[in-house]
XYZ file of N, CA and C in Angstrom:
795
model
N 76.535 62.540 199.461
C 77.958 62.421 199.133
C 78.159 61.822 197.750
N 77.371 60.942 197.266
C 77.529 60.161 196.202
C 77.071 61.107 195.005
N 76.276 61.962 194.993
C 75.617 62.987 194.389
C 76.931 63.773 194.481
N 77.628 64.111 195.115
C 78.301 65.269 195.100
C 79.426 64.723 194.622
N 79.969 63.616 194.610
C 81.136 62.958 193.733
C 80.749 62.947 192.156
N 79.386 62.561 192.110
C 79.475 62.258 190.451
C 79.575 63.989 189.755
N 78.960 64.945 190.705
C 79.112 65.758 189.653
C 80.618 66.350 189.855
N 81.666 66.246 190.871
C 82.668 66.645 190.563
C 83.216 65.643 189.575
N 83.177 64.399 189.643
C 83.627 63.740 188.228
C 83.673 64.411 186.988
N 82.173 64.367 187.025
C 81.357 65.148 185.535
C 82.005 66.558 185.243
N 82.298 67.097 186.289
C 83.281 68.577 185.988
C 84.151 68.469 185.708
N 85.208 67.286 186.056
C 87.096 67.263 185.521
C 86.402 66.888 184.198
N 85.663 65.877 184.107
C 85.094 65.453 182.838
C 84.896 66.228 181.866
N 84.205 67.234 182.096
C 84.213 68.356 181.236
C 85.341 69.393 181.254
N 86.182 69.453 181.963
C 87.335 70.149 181.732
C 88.223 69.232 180.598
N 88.199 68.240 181.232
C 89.486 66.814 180.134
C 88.476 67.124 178.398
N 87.365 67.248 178.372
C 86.654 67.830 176.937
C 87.261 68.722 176.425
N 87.152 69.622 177.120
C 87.244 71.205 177.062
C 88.816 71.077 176.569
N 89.754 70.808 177.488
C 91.235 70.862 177.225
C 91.781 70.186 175.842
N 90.815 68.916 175.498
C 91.661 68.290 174.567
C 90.804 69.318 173.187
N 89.627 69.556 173.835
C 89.054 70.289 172.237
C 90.186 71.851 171.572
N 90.649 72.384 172.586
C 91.761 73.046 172.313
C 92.888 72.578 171.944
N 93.166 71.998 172.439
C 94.592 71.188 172.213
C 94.453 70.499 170.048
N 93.288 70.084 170.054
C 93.069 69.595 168.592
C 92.754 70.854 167.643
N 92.250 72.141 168.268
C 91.695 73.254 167.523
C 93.113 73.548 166.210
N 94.269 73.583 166.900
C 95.201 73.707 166.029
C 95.414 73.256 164.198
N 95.183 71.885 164.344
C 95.149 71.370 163.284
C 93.692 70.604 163.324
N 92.593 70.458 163.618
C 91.559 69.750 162.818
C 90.289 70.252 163.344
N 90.362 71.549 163.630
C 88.773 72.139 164.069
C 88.418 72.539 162.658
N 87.606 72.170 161.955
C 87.194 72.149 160.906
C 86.596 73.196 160.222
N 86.433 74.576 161.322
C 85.943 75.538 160.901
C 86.760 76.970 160.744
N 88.086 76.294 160.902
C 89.133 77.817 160.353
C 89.980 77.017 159.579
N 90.366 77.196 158.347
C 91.509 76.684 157.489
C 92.287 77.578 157.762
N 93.411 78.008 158.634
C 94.363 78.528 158.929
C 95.435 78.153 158.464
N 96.718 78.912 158.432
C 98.020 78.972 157.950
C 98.778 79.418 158.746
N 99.681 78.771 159.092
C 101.190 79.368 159.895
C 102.482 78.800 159.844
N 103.526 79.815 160.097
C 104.868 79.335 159.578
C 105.395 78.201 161.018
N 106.084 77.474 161.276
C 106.549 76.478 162.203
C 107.617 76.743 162.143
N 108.698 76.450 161.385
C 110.342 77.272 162.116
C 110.949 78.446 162.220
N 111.504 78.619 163.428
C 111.566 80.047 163.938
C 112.642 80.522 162.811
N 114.012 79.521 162.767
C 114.871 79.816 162.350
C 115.349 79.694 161.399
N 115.735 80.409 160.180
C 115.597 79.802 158.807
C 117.345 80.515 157.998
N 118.127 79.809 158.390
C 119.415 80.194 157.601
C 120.118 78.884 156.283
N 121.273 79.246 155.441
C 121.454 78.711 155.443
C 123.286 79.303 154.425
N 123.738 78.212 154.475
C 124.776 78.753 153.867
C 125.677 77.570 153.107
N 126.516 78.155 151.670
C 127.058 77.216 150.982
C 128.329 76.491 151.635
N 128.671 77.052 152.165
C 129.885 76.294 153.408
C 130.902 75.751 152.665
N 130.658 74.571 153.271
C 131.844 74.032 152.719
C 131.316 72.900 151.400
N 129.915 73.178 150.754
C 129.561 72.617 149.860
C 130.321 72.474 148.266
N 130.935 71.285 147.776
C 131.595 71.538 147.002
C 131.426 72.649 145.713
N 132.230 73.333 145.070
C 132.048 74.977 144.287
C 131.387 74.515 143.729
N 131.053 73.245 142.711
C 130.701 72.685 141.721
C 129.019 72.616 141.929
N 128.849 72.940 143.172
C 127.466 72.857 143.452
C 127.201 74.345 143.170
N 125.827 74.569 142.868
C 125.751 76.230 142.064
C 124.410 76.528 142.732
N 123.512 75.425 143.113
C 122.093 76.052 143.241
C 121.841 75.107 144.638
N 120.784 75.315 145.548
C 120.368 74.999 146.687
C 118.961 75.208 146.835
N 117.777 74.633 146.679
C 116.416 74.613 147.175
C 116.581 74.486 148.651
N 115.670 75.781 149.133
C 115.295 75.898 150.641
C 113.983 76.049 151.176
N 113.245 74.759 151.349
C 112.435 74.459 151.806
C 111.579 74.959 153.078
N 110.712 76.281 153.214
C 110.192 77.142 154.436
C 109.165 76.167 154.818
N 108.982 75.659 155.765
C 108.007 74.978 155.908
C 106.449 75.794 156.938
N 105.384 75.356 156.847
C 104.686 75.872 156.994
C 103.638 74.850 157.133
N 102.317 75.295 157.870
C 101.016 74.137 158.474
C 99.648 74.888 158.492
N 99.270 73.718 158.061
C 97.731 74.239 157.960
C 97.518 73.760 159.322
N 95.798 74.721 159.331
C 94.683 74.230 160.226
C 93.550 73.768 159.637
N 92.452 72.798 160.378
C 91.316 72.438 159.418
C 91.883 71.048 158.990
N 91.014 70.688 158.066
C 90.910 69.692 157.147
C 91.417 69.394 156.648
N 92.301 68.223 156.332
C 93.162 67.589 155.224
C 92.270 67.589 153.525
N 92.800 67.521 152.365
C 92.297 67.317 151.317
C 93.047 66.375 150.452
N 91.832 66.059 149.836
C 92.403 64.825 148.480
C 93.227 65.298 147.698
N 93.098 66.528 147.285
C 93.634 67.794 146.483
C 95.138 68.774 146.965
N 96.047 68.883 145.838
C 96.723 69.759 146.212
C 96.393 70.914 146.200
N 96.395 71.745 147.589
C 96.089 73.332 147.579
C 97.525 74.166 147.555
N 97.088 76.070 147.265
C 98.237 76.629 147.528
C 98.228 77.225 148.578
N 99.316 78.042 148.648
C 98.705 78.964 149.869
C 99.459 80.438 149.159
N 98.781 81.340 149.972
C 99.379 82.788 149.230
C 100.406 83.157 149.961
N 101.212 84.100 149.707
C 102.395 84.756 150.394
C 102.722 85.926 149.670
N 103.503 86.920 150.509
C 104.254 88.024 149.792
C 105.423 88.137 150.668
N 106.259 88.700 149.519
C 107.845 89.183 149.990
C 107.970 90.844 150.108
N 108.434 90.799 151.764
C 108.237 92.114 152.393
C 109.835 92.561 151.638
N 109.185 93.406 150.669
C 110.415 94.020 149.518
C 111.157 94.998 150.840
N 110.373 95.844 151.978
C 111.134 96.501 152.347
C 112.513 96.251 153.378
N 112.040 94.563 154.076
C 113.157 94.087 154.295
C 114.264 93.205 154.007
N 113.947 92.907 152.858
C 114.127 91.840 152.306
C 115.944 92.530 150.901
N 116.720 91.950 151.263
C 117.973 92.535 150.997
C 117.854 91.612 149.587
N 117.797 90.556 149.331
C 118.042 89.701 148.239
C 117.414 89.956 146.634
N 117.899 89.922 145.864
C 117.280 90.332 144.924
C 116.531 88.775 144.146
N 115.264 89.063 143.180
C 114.911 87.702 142.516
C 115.463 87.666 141.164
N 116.566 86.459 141.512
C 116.610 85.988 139.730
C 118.177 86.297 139.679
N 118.586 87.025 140.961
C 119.703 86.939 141.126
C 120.761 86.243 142.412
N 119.996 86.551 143.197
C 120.252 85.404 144.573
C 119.585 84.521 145.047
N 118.182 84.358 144.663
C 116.946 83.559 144.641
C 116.109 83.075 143.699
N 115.752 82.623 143.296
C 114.225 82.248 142.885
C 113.498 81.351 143.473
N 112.013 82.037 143.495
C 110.715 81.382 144.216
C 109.742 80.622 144.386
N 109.117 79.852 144.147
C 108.157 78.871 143.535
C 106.630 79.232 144.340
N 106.186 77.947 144.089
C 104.513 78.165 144.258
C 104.347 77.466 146.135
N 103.859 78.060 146.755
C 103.092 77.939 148.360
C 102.402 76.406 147.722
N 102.629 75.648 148.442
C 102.012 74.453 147.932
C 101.633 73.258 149.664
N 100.755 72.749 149.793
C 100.435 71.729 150.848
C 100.056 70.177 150.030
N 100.513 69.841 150.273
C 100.283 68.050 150.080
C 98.817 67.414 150.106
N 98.437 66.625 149.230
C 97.424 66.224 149.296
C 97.682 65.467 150.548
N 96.355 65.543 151.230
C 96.396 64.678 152.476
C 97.596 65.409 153.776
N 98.093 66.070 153.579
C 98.934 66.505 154.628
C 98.396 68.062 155.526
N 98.907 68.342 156.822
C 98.423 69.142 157.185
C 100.188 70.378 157.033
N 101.054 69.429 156.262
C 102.141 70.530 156.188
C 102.759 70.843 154.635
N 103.327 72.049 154.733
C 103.710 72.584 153.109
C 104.810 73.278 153.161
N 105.137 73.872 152.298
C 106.582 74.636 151.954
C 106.468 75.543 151.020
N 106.879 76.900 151.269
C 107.792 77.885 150.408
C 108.923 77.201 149.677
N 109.258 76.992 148.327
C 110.385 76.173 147.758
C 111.470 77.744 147.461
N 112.727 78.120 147.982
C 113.339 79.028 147.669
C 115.044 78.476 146.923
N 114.867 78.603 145.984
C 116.338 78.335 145.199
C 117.242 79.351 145.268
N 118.208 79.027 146.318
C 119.549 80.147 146.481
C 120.877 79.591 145.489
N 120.669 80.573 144.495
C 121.488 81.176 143.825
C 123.044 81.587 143.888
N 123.845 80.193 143.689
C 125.576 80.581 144.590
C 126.223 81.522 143.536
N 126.116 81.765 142.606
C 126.440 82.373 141.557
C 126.228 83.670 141.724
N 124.868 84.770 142.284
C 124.752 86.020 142.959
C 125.289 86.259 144.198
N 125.581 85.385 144.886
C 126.434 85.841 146.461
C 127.633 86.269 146.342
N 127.489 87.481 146.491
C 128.837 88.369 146.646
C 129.841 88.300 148.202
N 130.730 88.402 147.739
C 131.757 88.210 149.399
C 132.795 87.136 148.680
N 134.175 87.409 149.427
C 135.083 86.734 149.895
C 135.667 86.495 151.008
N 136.665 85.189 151.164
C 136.145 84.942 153.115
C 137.574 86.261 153.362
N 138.038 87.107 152.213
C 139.176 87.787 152.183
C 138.604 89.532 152.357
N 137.411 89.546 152.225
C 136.473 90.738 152.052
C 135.453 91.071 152.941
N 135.537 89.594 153.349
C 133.877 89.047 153.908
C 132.766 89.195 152.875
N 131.847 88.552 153.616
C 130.663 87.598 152.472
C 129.105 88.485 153.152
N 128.685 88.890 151.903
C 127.381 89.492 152.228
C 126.454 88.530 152.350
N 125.982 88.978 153.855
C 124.526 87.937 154.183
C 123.168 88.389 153.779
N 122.644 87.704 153.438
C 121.139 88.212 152.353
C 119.831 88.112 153.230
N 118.714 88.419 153.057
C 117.964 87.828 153.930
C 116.369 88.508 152.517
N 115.617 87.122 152.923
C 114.643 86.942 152.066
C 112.974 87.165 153.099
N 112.593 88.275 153.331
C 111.525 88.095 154.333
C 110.001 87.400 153.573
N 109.362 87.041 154.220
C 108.096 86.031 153.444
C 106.910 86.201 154.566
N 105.818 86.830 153.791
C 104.543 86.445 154.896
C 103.443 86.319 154.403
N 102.987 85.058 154.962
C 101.389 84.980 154.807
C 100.222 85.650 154.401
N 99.334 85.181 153.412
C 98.381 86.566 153.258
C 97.481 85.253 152.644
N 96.013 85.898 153.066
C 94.552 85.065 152.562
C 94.526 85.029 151.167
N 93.837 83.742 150.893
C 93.099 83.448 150.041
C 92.429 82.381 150.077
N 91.405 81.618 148.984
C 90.304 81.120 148.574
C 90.626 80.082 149.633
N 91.815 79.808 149.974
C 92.087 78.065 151.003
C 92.506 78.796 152.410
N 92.945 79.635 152.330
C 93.719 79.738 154.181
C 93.432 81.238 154.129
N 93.932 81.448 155.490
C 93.722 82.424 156.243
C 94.795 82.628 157.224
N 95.978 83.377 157.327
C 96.809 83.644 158.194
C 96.236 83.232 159.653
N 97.301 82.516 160.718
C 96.437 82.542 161.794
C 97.045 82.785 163.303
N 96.774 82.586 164.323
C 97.591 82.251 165.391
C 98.609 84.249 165.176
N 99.492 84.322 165.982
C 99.826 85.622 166.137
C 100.995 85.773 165.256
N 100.783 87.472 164.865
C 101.720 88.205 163.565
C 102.993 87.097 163.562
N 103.505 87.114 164.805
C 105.007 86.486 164.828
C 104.957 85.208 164.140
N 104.301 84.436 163.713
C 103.848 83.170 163.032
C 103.495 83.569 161.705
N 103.306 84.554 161.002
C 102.732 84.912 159.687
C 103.870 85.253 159.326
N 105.386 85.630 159.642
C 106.467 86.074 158.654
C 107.543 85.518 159.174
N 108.461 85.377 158.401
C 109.962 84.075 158.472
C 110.655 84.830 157.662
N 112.209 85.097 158.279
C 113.229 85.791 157.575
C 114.256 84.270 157.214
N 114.527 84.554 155.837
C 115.311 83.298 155.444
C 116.901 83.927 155.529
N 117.678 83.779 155.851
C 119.091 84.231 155.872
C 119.901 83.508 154.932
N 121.172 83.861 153.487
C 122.228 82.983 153.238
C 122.919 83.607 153.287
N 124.152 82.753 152.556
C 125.276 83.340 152.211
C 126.166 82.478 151.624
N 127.225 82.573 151.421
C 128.223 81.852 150.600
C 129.370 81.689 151.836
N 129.557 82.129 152.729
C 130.369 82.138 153.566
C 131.104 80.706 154.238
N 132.547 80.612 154.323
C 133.240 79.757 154.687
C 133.842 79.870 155.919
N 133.368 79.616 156.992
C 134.413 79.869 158.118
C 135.377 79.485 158.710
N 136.406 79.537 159.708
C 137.304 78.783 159.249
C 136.870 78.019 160.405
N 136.961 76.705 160.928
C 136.497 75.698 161.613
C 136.612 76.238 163.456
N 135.754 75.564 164.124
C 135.802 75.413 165.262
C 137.098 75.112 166.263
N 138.334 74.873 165.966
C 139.119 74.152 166.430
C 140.234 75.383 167.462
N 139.958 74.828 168.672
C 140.679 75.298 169.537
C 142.126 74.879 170.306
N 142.353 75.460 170.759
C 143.769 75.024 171.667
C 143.221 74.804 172.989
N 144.456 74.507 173.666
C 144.016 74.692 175.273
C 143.830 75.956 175.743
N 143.973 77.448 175.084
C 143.813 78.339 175.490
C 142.866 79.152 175.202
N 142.156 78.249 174.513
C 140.660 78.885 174.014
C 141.363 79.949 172.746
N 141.771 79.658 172.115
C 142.041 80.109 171.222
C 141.899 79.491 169.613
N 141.422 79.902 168.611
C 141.255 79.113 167.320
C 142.497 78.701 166.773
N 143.050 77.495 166.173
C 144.229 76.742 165.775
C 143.671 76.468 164.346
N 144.801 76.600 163.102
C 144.673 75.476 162.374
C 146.153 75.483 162.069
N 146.279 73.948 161.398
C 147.545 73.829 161.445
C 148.832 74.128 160.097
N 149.290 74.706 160.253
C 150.089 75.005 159.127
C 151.055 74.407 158.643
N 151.784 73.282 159.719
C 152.495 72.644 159.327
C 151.685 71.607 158.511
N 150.440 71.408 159.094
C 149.780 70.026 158.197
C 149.365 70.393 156.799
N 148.036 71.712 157.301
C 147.554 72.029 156.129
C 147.762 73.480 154.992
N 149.009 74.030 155.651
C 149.322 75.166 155.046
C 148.762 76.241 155.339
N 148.776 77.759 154.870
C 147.633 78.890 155.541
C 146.745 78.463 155.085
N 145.579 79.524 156.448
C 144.145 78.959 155.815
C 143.881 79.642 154.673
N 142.712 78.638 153.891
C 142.364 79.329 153.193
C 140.841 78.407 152.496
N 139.479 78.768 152.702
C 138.453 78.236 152.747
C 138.528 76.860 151.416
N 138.817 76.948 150.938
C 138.832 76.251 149.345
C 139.533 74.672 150.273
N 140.483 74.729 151.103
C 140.944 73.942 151.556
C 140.145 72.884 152.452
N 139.146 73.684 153.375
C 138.551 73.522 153.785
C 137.738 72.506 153.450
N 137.063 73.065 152.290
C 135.915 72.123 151.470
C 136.494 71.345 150.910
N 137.914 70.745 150.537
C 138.402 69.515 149.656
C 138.042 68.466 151.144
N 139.121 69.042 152.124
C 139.454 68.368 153.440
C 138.026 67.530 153.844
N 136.849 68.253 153.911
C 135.264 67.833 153.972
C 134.863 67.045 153.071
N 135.146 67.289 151.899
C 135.166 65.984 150.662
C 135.632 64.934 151.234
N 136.971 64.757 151.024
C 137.474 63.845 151.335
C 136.952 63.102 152.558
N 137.156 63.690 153.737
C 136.482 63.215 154.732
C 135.091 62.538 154.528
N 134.110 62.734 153.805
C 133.306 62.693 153.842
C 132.956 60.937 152.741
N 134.036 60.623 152.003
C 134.764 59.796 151.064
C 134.759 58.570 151.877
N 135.493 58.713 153.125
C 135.888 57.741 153.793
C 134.766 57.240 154.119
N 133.383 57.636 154.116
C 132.374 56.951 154.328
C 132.119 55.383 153.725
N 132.585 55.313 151.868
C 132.228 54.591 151.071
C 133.718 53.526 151.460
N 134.578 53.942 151.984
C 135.732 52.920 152.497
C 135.966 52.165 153.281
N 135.693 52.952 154.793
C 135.882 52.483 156.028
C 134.431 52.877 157.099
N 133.313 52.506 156.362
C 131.903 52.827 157.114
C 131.552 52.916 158.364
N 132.841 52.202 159.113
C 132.229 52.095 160.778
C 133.099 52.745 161.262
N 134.649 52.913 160.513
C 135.309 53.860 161.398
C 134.580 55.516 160.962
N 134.150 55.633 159.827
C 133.959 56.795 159.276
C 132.753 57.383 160.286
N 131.638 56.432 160.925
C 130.889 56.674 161.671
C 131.053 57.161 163.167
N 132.559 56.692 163.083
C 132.936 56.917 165.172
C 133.626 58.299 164.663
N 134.264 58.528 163.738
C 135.350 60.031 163.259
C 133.930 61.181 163.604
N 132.573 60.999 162.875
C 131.353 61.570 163.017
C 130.854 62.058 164.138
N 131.107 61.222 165.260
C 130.898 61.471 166.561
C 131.927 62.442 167.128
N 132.927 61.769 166.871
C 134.054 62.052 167.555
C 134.343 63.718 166.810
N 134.155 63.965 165.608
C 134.588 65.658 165.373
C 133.338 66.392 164.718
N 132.404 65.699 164.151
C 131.190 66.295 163.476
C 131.037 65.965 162.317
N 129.636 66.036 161.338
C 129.715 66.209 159.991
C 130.824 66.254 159.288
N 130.834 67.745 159.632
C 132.039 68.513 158.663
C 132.411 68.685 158.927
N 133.345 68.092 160.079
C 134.973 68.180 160.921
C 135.135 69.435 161.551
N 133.553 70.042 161.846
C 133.436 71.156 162.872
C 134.717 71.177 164.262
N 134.529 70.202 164.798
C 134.973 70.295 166.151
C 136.406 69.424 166.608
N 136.907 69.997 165.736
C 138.470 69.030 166.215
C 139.326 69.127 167.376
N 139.792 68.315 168.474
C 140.381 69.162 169.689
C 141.509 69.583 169.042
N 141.964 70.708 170.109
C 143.209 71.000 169.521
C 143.657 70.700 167.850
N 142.564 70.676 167.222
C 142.836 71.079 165.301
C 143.864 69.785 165.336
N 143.648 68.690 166.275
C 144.525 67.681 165.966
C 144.056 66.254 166.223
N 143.633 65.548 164.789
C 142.875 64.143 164.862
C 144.073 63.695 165.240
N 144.735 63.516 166.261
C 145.707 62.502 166.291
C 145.330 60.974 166.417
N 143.622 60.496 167.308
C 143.227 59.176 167.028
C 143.172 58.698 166.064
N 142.822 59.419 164.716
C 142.444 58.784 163.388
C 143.668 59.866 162.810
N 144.675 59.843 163.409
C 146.013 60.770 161.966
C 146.744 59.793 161.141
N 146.628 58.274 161.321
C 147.060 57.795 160.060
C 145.967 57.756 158.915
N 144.833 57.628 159.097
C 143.523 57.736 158.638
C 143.110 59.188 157.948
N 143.536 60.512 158.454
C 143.786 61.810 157.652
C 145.026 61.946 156.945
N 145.665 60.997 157.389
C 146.741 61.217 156.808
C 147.022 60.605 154.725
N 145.964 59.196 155.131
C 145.921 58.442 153.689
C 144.713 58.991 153.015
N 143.850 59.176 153.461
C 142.680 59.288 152.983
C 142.323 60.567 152.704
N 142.782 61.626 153.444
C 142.062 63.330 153.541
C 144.321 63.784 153.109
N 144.598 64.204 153.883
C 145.901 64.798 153.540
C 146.732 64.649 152.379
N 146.831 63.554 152.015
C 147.522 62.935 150.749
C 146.405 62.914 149.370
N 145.362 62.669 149.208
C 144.946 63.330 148.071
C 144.268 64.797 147.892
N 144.619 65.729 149.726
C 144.301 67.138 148.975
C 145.607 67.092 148.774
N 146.789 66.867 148.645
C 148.374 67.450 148.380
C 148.582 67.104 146.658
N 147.607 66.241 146.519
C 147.354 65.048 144.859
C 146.800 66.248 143.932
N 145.741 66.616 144.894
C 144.760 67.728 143.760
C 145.520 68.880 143.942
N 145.774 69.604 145.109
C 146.416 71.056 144.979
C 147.639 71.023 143.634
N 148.317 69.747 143.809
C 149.240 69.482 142.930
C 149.664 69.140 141.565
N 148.395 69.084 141.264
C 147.971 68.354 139.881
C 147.977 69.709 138.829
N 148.437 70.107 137.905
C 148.462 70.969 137.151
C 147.371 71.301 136.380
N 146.699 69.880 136.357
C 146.030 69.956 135.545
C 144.588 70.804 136.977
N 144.007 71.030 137.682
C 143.379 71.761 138.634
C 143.507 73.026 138.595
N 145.002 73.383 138.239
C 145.014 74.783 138.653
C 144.239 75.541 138.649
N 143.903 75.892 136.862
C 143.479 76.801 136.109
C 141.683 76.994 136.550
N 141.348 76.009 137.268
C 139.954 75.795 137.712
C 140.101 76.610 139.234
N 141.202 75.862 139.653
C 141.503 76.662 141.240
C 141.420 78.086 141.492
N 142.198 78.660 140.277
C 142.365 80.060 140.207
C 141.076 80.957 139.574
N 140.597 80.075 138.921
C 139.449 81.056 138.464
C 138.455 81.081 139.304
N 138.393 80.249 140.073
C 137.141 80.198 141.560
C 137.876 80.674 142.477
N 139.091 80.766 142.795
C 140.055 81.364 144.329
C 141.179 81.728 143.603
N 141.063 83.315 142.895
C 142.348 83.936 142.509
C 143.474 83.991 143.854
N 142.841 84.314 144.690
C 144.396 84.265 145.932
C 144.904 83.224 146.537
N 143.859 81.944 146.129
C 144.476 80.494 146.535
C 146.274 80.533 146.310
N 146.625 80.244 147.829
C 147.865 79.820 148.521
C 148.287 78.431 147.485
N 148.986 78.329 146.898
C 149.118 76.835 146.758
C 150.528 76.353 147.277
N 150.434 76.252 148.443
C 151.150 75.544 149.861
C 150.795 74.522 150.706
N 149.875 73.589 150.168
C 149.880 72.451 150.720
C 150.918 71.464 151.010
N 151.264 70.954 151.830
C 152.682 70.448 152.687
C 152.479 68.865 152.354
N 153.475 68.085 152.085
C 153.368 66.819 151.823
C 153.460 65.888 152.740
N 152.423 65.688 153.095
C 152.331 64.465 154.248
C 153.540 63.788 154.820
């Protein structure tokens, strides 16, 4: 009996080997320097980022297998031209496959280009998509299955108009507050909001919870907990800027159909 216990020991024993030596093969079996992409999902879009912003680095991330090095390595890649809608130098530019000294992770660096995105939220906004895949050389070796060797990057310039519903499941925004929609509005309203951080830090932190980032999720399109608080801080200086003469001429040349109907608090 005692004989027959140790070697079933010795067998989970060698299974608990066996399991963790797989489990580590991923990143530190020392005899495949492999490459593969890690996020499935790769979009991104200028939103409600202020206009003034023009360029965006988008970071693909990606992991070795094998060995860490003292040394920065690259890694190779190509852009599948046949699916790939975006043009270079006009909606993108690309940089160098690069891994970190000492790290087992790296990045595709992709600079989206707000200046080539065509669309208005009046036209709709063309979505781009940048395909990217893995290919050998002197350091790596594509690895693990096809679906891991290529990543479609998606942008766009697109503004939508917010999350905000009624009780009838229906989208609201408000016109008496903020006039028709119109995206440009959008992104001051997110400024501002976003302002109140450097003012009121702890209420600005519960507003965060309470509607999102970027004021995604408002009930009923109506802060009424914090409406004296949109009201000084977000409402009254977009009515300052829409109003200011001196804006216009900037307004109109970035949003020729900008409404200028903002309502005075």
């Amino acid at each position: 009996m005692k004989k027959l216990k140790i070697f079933a020991m010795a067998a989970v024993a060698g299974l608990s080997v066996m399991s963790c030596s797989e489990t580590d093969y991923m990143t530190f079996d020392t005899a495949n320097n492999g490459v593969y992409f890690t996020k499935d999902t790769l979009t991104y879009s200028f939103s409600v980022t202020p206009i003034e912003v023009k360029t965006y680095t988008y970071n693909v991330p990606f992991r070795i297998m094998g060995p860490t090095s003292s040394q920065q390595r690259t890694v190779k890649y190509s852009i599948d031209e046949s699916l790939t809608t975006a043009k270079a130098g006009v909606q993108y530019n690309i940089g160098e496959a690069i891994v970190m000294p000492d790290s087992i992770n790296g990045y595709i660096p992709v600079e989206i280009l707000r200046d080539g995105l065509e669309g208005t939220y009046a036209t709709g906004y063309t979505r781009y998509t940048l395909v990217l895949r893995l290919q050998e050389n002197e350091n790596f070796k594509p690895t693990l299955d096809s679906e891991s060797q290529c990543r479609t990057l998606t942008f766009d310039n697109a503004i939508e108009q917010p999350e905000w519903y009624n009780a009838h499941g229906d989208k609201v925004w408000s016109v008496t507050t903020l006039g028709v929609w119109h995206p440009y509005k959008f992104i001051k309203m997110v400024e501002y909001f976003h302002a109140i951080a450097d003012i009121l830090p702890e209420t600005y932190k519960k507003m965060v919870e309470a509607y999102g980032e970027n004021l995604e999720h408002i009930p009923y399109g109506d802060p009424y907990v914090y409406g004296t608080i949109f009201k000084k801080y977000i409402y009254q200086p977009m009515y300052d800027f829409f109003n200011d003469p001196a804006n216009h001429d900037m307004i109109v040349a970035a949003y020729p159909d900008f409404p200028f109907d903002f309502p005075k608090p």
